[in-house]
Every structure is written in C-alpha cells, then in structure tokens.
Coordinates of C-alpha atoms and ligand atoms in Angstrom, one line a residue:
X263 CA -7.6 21.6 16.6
X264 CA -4.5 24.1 16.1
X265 CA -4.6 26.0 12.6
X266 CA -0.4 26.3 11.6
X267 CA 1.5 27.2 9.0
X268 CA 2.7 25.4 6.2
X269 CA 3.9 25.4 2.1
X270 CA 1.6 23.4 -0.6
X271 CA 0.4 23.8 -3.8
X272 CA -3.1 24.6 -5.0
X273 CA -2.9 22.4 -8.2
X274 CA -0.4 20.9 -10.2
X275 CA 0.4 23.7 -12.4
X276 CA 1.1 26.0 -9.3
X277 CA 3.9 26.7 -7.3
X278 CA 4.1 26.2 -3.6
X279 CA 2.9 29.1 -1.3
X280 CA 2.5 29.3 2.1
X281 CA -1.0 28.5 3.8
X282 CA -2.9 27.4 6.8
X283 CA -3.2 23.8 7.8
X284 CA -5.4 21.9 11.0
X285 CA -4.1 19.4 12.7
X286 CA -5.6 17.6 15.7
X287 CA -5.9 17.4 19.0
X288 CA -3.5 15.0 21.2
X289 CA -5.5 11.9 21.0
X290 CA -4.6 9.0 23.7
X291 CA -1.5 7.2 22.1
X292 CA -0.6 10.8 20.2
X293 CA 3.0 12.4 19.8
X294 CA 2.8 16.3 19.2
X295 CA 6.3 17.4 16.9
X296 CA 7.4 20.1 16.5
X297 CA 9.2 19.9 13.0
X298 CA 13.1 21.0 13.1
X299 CA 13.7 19.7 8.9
X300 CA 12.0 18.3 6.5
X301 CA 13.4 16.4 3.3
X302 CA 12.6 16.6 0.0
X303 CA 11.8 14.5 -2.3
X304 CA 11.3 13.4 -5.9
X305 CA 8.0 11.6 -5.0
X306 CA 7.0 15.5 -3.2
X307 CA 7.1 16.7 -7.0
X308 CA 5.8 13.8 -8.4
X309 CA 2.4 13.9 -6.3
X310 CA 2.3 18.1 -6.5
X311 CA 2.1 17.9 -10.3
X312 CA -0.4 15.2 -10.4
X313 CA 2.3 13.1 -12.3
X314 CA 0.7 9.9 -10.5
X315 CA -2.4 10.4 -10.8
X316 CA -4.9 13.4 -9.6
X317 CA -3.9 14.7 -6.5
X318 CA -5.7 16.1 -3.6
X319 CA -5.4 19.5 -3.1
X320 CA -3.9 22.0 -1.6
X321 CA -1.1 18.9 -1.7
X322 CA 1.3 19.8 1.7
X323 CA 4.2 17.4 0.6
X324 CA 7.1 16.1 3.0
X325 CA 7.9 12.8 4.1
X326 CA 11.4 13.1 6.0
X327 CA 10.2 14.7 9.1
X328 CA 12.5 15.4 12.2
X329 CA 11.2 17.3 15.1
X330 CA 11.0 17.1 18.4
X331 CA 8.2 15.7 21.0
X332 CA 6.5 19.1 22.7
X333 CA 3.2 16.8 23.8
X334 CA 2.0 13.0 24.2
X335 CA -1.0 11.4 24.4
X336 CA -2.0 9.8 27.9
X337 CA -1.0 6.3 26.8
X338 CA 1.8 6.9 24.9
X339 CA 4.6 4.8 26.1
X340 CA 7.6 4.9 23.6
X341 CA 8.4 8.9 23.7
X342 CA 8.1 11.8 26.1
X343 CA 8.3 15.2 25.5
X344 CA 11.8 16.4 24.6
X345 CA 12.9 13.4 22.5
X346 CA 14.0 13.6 18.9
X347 CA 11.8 11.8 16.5
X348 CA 11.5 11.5 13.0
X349 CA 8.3 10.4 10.6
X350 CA 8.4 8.6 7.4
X351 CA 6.1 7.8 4.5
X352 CA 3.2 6.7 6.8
X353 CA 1.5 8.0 9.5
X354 CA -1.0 4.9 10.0
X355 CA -2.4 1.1 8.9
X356 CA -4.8 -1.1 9.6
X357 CA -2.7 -3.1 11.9
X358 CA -4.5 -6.1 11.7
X359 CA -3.8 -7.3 8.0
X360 CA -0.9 -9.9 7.3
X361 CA 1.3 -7.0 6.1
X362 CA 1.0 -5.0 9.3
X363 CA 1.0 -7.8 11.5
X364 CA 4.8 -8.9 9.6
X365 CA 5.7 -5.2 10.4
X366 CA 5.3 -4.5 6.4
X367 CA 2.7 -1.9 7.2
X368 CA 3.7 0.0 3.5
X369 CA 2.2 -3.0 2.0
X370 CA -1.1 -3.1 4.3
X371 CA -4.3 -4.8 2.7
X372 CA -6.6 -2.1 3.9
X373 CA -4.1 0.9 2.8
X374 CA -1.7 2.5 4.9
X375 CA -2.3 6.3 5.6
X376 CA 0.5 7.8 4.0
X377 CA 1.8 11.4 5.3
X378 CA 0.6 13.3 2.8
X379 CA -2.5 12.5 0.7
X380 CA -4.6 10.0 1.9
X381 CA -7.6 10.5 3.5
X382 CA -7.3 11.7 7.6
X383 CA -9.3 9.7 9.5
X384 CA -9.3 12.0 12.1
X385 CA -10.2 15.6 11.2
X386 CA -11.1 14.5 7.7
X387 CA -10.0 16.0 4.1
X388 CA -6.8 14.5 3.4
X389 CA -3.7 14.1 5.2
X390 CA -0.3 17.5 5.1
X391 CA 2.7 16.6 5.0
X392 CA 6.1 17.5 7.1
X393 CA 6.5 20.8 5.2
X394 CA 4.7 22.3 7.8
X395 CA 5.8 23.9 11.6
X396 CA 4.5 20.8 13.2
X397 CA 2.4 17.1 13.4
X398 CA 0.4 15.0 15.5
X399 CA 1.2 11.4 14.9
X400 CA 0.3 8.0 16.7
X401 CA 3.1 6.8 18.3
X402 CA 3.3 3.4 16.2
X403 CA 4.3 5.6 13.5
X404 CA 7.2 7.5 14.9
X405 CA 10.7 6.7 15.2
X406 CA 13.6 7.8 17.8
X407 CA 16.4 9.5 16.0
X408 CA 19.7 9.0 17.7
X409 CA 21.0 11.9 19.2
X410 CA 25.0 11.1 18.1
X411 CA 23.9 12.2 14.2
X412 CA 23.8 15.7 13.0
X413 CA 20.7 16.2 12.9
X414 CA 19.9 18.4 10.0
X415 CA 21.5 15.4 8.0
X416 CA 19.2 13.0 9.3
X417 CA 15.3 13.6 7.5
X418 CA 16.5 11.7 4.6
X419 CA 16.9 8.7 6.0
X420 CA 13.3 8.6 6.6
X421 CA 12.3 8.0 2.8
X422 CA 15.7 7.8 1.0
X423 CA 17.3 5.8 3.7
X424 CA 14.6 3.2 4.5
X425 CA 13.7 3.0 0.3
X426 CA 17.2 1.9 -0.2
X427 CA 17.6 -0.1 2.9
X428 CA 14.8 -2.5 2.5
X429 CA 15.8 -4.0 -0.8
X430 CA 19.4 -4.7 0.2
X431 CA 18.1 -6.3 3.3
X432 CA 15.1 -8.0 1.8
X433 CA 17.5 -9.4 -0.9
X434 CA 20.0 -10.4 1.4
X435 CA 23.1 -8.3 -0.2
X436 CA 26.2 -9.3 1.7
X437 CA 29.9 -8.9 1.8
X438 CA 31.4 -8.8 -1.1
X439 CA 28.5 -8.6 -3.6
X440 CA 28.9 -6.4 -6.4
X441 CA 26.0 -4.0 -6.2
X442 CA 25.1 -1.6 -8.4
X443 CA 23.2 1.5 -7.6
X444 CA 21.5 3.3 -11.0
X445 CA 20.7 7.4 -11.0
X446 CA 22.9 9.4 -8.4
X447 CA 19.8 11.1 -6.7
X448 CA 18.8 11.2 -2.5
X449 CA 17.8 7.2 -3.1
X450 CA 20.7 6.9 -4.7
X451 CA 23.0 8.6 -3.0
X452 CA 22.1 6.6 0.4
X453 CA 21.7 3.8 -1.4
X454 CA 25.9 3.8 -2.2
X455 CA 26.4 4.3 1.1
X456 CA 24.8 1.5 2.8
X457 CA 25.7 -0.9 0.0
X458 CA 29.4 0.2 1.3
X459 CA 28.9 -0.1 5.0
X460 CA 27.4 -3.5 4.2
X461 CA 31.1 -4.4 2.4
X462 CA 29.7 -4.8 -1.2
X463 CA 31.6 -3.8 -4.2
X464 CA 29.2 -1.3 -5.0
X465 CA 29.4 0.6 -8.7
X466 CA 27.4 3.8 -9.3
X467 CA 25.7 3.4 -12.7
X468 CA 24.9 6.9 -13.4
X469 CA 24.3 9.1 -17.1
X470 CA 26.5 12.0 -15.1
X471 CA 30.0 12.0 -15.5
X472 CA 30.3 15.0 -13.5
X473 CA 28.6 13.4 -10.4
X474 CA 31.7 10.4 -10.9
X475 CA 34.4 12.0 -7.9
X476 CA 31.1 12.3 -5.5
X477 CA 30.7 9.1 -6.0
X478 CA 33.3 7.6 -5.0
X479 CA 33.5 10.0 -2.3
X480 CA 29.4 8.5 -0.8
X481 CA 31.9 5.1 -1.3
X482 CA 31.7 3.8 -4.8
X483 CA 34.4 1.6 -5.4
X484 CA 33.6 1.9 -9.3
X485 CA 31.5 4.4 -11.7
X486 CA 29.9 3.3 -14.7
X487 CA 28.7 5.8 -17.1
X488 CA 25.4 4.2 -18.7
X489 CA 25.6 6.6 -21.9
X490 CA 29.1 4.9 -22.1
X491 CA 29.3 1.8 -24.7
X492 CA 32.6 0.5 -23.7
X493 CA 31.2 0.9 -19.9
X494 CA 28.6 -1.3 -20.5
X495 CA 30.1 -3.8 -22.2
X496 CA 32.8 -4.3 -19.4
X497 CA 30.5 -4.6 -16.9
X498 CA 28.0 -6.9 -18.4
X499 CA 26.6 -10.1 -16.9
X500 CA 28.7 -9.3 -13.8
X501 CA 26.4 -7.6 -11.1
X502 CA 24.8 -9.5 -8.1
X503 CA 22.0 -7.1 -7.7
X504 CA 21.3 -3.6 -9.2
X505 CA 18.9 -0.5 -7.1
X506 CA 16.7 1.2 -9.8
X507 CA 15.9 4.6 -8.3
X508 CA 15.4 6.2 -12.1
X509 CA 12.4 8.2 -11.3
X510 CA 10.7 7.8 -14.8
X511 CA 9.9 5.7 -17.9
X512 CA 13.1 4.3 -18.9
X513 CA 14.2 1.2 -20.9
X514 CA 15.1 -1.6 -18.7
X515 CA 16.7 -3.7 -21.2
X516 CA 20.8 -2.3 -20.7
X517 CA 20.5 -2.5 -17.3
X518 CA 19.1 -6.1 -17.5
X519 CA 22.4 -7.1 -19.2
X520 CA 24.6 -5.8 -16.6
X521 CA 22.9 -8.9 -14.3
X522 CA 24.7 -12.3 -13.9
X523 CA 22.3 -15.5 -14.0
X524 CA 19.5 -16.1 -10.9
X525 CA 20.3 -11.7 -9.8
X526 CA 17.3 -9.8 -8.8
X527 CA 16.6 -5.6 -10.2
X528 CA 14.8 -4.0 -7.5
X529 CA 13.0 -1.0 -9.0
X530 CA 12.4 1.7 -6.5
X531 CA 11.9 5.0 -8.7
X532 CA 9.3 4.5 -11.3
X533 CA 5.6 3.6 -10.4
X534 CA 4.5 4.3 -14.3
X535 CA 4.5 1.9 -17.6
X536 CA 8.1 1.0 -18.8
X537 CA 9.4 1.0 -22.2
X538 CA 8.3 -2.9 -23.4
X539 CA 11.3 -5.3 -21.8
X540 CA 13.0 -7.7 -23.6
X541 CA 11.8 -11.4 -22.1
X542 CA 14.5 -13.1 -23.4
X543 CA 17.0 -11.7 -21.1
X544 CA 15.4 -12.6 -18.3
X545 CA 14.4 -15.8 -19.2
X546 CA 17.5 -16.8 -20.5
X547 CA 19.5 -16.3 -16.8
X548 CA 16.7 -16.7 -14.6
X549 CA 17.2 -13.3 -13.8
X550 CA 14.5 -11.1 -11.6
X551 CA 13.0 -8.0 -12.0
X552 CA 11.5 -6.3 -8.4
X553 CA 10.0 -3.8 -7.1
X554 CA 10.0 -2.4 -3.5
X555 CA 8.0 0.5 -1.4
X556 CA 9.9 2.0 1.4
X557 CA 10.1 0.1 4.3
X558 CA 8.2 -1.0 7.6
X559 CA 8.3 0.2 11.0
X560 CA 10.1 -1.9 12.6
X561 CA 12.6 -1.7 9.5
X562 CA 12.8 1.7 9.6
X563 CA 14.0 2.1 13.4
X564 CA 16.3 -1.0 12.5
X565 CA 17.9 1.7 9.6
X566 CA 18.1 4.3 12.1
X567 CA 19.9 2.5 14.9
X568 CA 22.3 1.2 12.4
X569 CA 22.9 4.8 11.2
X570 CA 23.5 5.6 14.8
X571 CA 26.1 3.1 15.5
X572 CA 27.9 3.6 12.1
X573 CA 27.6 7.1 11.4
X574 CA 25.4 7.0 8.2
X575 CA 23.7 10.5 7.3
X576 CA 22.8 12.0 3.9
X577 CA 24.8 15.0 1.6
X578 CA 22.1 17.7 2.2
X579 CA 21.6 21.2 0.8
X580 CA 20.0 23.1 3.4
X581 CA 17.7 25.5 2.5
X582 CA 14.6 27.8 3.6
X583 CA 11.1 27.0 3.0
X584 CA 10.7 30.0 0.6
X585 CA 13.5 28.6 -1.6
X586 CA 11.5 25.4 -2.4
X587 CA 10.5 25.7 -6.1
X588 CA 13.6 26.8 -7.4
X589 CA 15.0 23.6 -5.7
X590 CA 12.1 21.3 -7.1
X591 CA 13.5 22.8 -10.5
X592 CA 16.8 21.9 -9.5
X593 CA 15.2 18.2 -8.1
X594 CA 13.9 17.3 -11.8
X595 CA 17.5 18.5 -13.6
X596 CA 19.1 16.2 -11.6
X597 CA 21.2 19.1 -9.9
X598 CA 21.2 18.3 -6.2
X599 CA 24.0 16.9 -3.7
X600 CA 22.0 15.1 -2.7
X601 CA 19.3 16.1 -0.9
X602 CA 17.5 19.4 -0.3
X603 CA 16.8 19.8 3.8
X604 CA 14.0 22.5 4.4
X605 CA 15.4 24.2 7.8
X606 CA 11.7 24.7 9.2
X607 CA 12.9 28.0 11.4
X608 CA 12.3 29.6 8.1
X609 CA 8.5 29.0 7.5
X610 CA 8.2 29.7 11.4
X611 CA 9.6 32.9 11.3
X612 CA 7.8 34.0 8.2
Ligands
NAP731 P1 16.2 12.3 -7.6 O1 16.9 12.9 -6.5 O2 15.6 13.1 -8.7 O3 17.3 11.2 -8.3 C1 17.0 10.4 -9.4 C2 18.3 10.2 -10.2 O4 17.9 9.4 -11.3 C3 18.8 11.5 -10.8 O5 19.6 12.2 -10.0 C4 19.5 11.0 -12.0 O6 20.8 10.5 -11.6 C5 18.7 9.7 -12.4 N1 17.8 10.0 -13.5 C6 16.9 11.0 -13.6 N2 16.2 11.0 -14.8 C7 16.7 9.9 -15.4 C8 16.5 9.3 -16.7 N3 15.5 9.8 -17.5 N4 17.2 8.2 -17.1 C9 18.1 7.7 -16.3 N5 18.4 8.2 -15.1 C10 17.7 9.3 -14.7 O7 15.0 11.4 -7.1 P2 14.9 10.6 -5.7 O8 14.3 11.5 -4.7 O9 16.1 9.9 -5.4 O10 13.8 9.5 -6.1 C11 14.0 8.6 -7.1 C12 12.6 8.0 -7.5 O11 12.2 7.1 -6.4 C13 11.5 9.0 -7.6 O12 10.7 8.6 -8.7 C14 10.7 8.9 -6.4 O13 9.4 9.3 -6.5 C15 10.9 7.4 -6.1 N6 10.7 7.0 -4.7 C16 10.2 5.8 -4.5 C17 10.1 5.3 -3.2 C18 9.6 3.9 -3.0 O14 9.2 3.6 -1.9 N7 9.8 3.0 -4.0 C19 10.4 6.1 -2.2 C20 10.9 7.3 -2.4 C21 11.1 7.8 -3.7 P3 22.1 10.6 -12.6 O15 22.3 12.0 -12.9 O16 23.1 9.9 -11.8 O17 21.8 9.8 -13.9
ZN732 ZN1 10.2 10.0 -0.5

C-alpha cells in the first residue's frame, strides 16, 4: 500500500482539507496514474454535503481524472507506462450482469464501484476520488486520452462529456434536430457542443441572460431565457429533444411544453423528488420523460476518440487544489465557465 496525499471533507458541514489517503498495491490487470487534473463537479458537492444521502467520510471527491501510466499490472494489456489515461465515474462492476455484459456497466445489477464512495473491495473502507496525487485502477476501467487535445481541457469529458453524450446517442439525435440543452453548467456546456458537432439546431435554455454570448460561442444557434414569457411561448411544442442538467428540484411542467408530440426529456441533473408534473402534457403528445447515468465503457472511449478527431474539449478554469471551496461556492451560484480544472502540481507541491 502507498499512503498519498489528497483534499476531502470530514463531514458535510466541513470544508475540504488536505489529508492522507491508501491506495493499493499493483494488482495483476492494475494501471498505476499519476494524476495531472482533476474536474470538478456538481455531483463532488452534492455527495461532500450529504445532499444525496449520508455520505462516507472523509468523502475524497473527483471523477474527471487525467494522469499518466507510471506502473501496470503483469497482465495488463491495453496501457504501458507513459500513456495518457483518464478515469471516469467508475472504477469497477460485476462484469457478468446484462448491463456490464451490453457495456452499460453504470447500470450493473450487482453495483458498479463508483470512484469515490463505494465500498473498496480491495483495501476496504470506501473508495477516494481523483482529487488526490495518484490511483490504481483495473485496466477495464481506464480510458486512453488522445494525445492531439490540450490536455488540461480534457478531465471533463470524463463525467460532463460522457453524461451528455450518452443521451444524445441513446436517443438517436441527428442532423438537423432541434435540441435543446437546459442550465448552462459543465454538463451543459458539453452538452451544446456535441449537440453542434452532431449538426442539431441546438438552443441553450438557460435562467442567465448573461451566460447568452458564451453560448453561442460553445455553438448555440439560439438562446432561450426560461424566466422569459415571450421566450417560452415562441418556442413551444417545437423541440425534438431537451438535456435536463438542472441540478435540483425544479418544475418540469414549462420545459415539458417546449416538446413537440412522441419527443423524449432526458434528465441528467437531479436524482431528488420533483415538483408534482402535470400528466396531461405528457399524455396528451405521447411525449417522454428520461433519465440517464453517465455512460459505459465502451461509450466513453467512443466520446473520447470522437473528441480526438473533432477537436471537442471543455471551457475550464484552472485552478489549484487549495482554491477548491471558494470554487464549490462559485459551483452552486452558477458562476463557472464552465468547468473548474484542479491542476494536481498544486496538492503535490504542498
Ligand atoms: P453546474 O455546473 O452547477 O450546472 C448546472 C446549471 O443548471 C447551472 O449552471 C445553471 O445554469 C442551472 N441551474 C442551477 N440551478 C438551477 C435552478 N434552480 N433552476 C434552473 N436551472 C438551474 O452542474 P453540473 O456539474 O453541470 O451538473 C449538473 C447536475 O448533473 C448536477 O446535479 C450533477 O450532480 C448532475 N450529474 C449527473 C450525472 C448523471 O450521470 N446523470 C453526471 C454528472 C453530474 P443557468 O445559469 O444556465 O440557468
Ligand atoms: Zn460528475
């Protein structure tokens, strides 16, 4: 075991401070990382402050991990040392359940190990996140990064990217659909710009006027300001699918009305009781409401090699480990661009 450093909280009413972490040995099919950046995101707060449920502590969030290989494990096949990897939401699954054996191993019947949080089968405890100078992680679980993409702009893609990638594929968005993409967060944000490299029409449905020139900079072709009447009312029963990344209880209703007949709402933000829907307008267009986790594996390196060939990366704000709860404060006011990018250097140098 190797004890390293890393940022958590001790409960949910704490900030984050630096501590000590174990992680194991190389096992067999093992990839030792060295973590270069680490994402951050809403769900990181969420978990920290118990706001789904009682969390383990200390909680050592961080689930958009880049670093690169310094060890593998005497089977591993896929990576060597050197290569630059990333690691998501997971870190392990059954592998034998219909979900893992589709490749859907978010959705796996036994419980997929998650990066941060779930039990560690290994060393025991619970498992730390990427906010942390390094990880040992089976090499099912990792992905290869393409070298052509700046790299700091990259550890998003691992949660944000894959969130928002999933639905549109799952849903089959194509060319020419008008999407809409509601709350102009990191899902969000990534959310616009794959809906764009996929051709859709894609409108951001946001409450921030302010955030309207970004996006049409991330590729919006329209902004619709949901506080806005007149906005709503032009765009109603006209989209072909809407992304829900509004991280908490919301009313569902005015965003159901923007949907033409037979469209599907895939909620990705909120995992908590909504305010009560209206059945009527859903039942009187056939219309769907969704929800969707992350993404598999396979998906995931799918995402990442399409990023590579098209030149997809994230709006980040870099910062240094220390500066973390100031931007968690800035996370929940809806004040980021859009992502915050710990630069791990500074929790090594500490
Ligand atoms: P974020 O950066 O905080 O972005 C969320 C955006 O939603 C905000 O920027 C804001 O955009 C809008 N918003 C916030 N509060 C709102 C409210 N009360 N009503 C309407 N809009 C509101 O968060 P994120 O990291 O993108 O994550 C979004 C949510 O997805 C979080 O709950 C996170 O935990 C969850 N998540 C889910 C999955 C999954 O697998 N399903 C994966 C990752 C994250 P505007 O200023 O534009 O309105
Ligand atoms: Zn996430």
């Amino acid at each position: 075991m190797e004890t390293i450093k890393a940022y958590g909280a001790q409960s949910a009413t704490a900030d984050l401070d630096q501590l000590s972490i174990d992680r194991r040995d190389v096992l067999a099919t093992d990839v030792k990382i060295d973590i270069l950046y680490c994402g951050v995101c809403h769900s990181d707060i969420h978990t920290a402050r118990s706001e789904w449920g009682p969390a383990k502590y200390p909680v050592v969030p961080g689930h958009e991990i880049i670093g690169r290989v310094t060890a593998t494990g005497e089977s591993v096949t896929k990576f060597k040392e050197g290569d630059l990897v990333g690691v998501g939401c997971m870190v392990d699954s059954c592998q034998t359940c219909d979900s893992c054996k589709e490749g859907l191993e978010q959705y796996c019947e036994n419980g997929a190990t998650f990066t941060y949080g779930s039990e560690d089968k290994h060393i025991g405890g619970h498992t730390f996140g990427g906010y942390s100078e390094g990880v040992v992680v089976d090499e099912k679980f990792v992905l290869s990064v393409p070298e052509n993409l700046d790299t700091e702009k990259v550890a998003p893609l691992l949660c944000a990217g894959i969130t928002t990638w999933s639905p549109l594929r799952h849903w089959n968005v194509k060319k020419g659909d008008k999407v809409g993409v509601i709350g102009l967060g990191g899902l969000g944000h990534m959310g616009i710009k794959f809906a764009h490299a996929m051709g859709c029409h894609v409108v951001m449905i946001t409450r921030s006027p302010g955030k309207a020139d970004d996006a049409a900079a991330l590729g919006a072709d329209e902004v619709l300001i949901s506080t806005s009447e007149e906005d709503m009312q032009k765009h109603a029963n006209s989209f072909d699918f809407l992304l829900n990344t509004i991280p908490v209880r919301h009313d569902l209703n005015p965003y159901i009305t923007l949907m033409k007949r037979d469209t599907t709402m895939a909620l990705v933000g909120a995992i908590e009781p909504l305010d009560s829907m209206h059945a009527g307008l859903i039942v009187s267009k056939r219309k769907n409401i969704a929800g969707s986790m992350i993404g598999g594996i396979k998906e995931t390196q799918e995402m990442l090699d399409f990023c590579g060939e098209h030149n997809v990366v994230s709006d980040v704000e870099m910062i240094d480990m220390q500066n973390i709860n100031d931007a968690w404060d800035r996370v929940v006011k809806a004040d980021v661009k859009y992502r915050f990018v710990i630069d791990m250097k500074s929790l090594k140098e500490a």
